[in-house]
mmCIF file of C-alpha atoms in Angstrom:
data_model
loop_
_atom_site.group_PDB
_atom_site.id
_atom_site.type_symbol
_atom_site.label_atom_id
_atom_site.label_comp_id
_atom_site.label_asym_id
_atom_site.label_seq_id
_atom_site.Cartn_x
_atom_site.Cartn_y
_atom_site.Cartn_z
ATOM 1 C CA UNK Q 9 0.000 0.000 0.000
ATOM 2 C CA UNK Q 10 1.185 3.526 -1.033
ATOM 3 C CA UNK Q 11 0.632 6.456 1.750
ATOM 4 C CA UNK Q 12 0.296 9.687 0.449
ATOM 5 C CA UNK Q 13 2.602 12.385 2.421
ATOM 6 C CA UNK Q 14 0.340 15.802 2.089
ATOM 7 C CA UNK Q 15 2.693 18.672 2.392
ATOM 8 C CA UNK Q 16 1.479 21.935 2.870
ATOM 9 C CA UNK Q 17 2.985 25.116 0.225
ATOM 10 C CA UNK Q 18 3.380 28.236 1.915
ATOM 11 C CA UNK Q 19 1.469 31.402 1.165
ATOM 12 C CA UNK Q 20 4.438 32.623 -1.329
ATOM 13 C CA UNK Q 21 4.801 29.412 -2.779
ATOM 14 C CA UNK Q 22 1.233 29.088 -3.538
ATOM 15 C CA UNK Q 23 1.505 32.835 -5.211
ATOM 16 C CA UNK Q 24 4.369 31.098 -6.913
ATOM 17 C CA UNK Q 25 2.618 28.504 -8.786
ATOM 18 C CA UNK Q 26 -0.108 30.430 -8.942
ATOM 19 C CA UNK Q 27 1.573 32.972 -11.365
ATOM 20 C CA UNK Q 28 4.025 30.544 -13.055
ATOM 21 C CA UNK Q 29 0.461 28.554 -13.773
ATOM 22 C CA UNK Q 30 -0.932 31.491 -15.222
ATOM 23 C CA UNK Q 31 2.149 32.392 -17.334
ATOM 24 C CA UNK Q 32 2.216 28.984 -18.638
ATOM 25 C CA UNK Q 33 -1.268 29.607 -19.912
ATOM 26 C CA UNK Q 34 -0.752 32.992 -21.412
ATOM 27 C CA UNK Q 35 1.969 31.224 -23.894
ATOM 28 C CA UNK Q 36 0.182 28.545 -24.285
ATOM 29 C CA UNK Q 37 -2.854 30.865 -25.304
ATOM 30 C CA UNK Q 38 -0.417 32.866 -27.828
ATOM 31 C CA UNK Q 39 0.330 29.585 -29.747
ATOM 32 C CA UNK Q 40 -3.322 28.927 -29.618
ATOM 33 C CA UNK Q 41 -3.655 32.332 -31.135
ATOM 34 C CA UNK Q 42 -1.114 31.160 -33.557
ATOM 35 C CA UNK Q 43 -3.001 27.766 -34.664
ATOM 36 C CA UNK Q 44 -6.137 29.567 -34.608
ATOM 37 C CA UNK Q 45 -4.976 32.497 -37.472
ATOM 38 C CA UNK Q 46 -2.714 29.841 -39.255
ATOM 39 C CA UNK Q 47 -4.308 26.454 -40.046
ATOM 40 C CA UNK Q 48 -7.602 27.863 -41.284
ATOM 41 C CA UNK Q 49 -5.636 29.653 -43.872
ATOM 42 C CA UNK Q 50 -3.307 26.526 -44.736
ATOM 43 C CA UNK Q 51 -0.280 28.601 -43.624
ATOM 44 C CA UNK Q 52 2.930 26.845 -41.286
ATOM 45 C CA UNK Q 53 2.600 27.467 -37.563
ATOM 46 C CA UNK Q 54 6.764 27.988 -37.772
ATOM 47 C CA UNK Q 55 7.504 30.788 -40.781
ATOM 48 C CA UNK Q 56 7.391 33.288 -40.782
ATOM 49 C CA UNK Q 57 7.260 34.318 -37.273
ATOM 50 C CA UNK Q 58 4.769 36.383 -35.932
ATOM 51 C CA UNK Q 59 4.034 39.276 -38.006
ATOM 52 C CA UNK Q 60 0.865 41.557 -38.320
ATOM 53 C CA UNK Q 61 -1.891 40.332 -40.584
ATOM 54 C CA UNK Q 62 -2.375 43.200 -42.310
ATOM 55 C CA UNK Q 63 0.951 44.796 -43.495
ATOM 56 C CA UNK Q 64 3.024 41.723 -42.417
ATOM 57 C CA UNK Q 65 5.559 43.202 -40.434
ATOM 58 C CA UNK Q 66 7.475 41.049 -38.081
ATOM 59 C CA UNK Q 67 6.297 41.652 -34.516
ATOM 60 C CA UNK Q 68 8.896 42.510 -32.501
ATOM 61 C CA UNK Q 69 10.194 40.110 -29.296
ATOM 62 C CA UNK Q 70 9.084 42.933 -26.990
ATOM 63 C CA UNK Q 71 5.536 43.368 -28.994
ATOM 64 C CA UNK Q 72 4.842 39.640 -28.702
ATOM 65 C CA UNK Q 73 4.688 39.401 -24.530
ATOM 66 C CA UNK Q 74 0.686 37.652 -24.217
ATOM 67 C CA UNK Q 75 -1.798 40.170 -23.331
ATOM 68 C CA UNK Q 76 0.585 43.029 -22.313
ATOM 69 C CA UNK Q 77 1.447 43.559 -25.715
ATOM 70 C CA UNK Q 78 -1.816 44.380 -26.958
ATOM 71 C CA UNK Q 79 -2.739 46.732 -24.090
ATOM 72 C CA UNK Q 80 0.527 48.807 -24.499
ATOM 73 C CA UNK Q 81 0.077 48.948 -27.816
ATOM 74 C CA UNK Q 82 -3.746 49.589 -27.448
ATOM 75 C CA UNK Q 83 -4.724 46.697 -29.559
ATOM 76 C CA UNK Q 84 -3.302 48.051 -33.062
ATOM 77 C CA UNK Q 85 -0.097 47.188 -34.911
ATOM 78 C CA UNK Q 86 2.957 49.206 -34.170
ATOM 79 C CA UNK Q 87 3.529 49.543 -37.793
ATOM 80 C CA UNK Q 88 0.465 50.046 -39.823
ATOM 81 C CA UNK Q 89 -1.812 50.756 -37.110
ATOM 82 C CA UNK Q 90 -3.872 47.707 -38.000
ATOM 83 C CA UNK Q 91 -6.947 46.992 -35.141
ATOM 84 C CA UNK Q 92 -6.276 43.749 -33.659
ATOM 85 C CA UNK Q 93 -9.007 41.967 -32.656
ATOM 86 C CA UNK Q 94 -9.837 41.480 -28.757
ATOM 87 C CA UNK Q 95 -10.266 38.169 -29.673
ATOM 88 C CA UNK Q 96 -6.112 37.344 -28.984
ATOM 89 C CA UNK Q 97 -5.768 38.828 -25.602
ATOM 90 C CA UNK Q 98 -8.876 37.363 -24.617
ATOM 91 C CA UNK Q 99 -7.664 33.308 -25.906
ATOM 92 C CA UNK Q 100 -4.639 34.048 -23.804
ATOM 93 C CA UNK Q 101 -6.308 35.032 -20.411
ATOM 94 C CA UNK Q 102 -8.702 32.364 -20.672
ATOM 95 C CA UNK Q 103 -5.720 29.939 -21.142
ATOM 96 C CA UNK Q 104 -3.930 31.602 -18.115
ATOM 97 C CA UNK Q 105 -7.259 31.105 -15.566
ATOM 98 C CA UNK Q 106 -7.863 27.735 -17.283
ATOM 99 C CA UNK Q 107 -3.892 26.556 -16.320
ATOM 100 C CA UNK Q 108 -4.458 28.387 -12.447
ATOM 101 C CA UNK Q 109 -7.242 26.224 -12.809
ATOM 102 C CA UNK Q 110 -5.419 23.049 -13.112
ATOM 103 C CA UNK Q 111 -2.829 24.123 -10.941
ATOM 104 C CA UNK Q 112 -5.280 24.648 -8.363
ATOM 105 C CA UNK Q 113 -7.525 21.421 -9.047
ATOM 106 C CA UNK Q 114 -3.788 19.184 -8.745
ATOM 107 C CA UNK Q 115 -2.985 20.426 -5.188
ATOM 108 C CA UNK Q 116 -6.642 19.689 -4.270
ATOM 109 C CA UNK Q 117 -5.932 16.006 -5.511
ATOM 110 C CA UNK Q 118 -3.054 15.206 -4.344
ATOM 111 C CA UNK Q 119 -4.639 16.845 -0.635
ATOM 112 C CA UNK Q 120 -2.075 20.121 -0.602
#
């Protein structure tokens, strides 16, 4: 038989795996984003990299953080100005809540 040793996660670990859950999420949501705009089209989900629909201008590494991104740059493309839809963001936080979600339902099972 196989005891289970329940160990208990601090307040700033929980915090901890709380966000790191999250984060997880958000990238996963961005190459959900990524799949989403891609396959339908019958483009490759590896080139080009990410680059703005409209005028296809590579996104930059620091445009491309999930959800931050689009609210510093007020959901439009820093080059053409190009509205991008609400629809991105919103994949990614629902991908973040979905992994704290997990996260959370795992330390219930395993009685943390």
């Amino acid at each position: 038989m196989t005891a289970i040793v329940a160990t208990t996660l601090s307040s700033t670990g929980l915090v901890t795996l709380t966000l790191v859950a999250f984060a997880v999420g958000l990238v996963l949501g961005s190459f959900a984003n990524v799949v989403i705009a891609r396959v339908p089209r019958g483009e490759s989900i590896v080139h080009p990299g990410s680059h703005c629909p409209s005028c296809t201008a590579p996104v930059r590494a620091y445009d491309n953080i999930p959800v931050v991104s689009w609210v510093v740059l007020r959901g439009r493309c820093r080059d053409c100005g190009w509205a991008i839809p609400a629809r991105y963001p919103l994949v990614e936080l629902v991908s973040g809540c979905v992994a704290v979600g997990l996260a959370a339902t795992m330390l219930v099972l395993v009685g943390i």
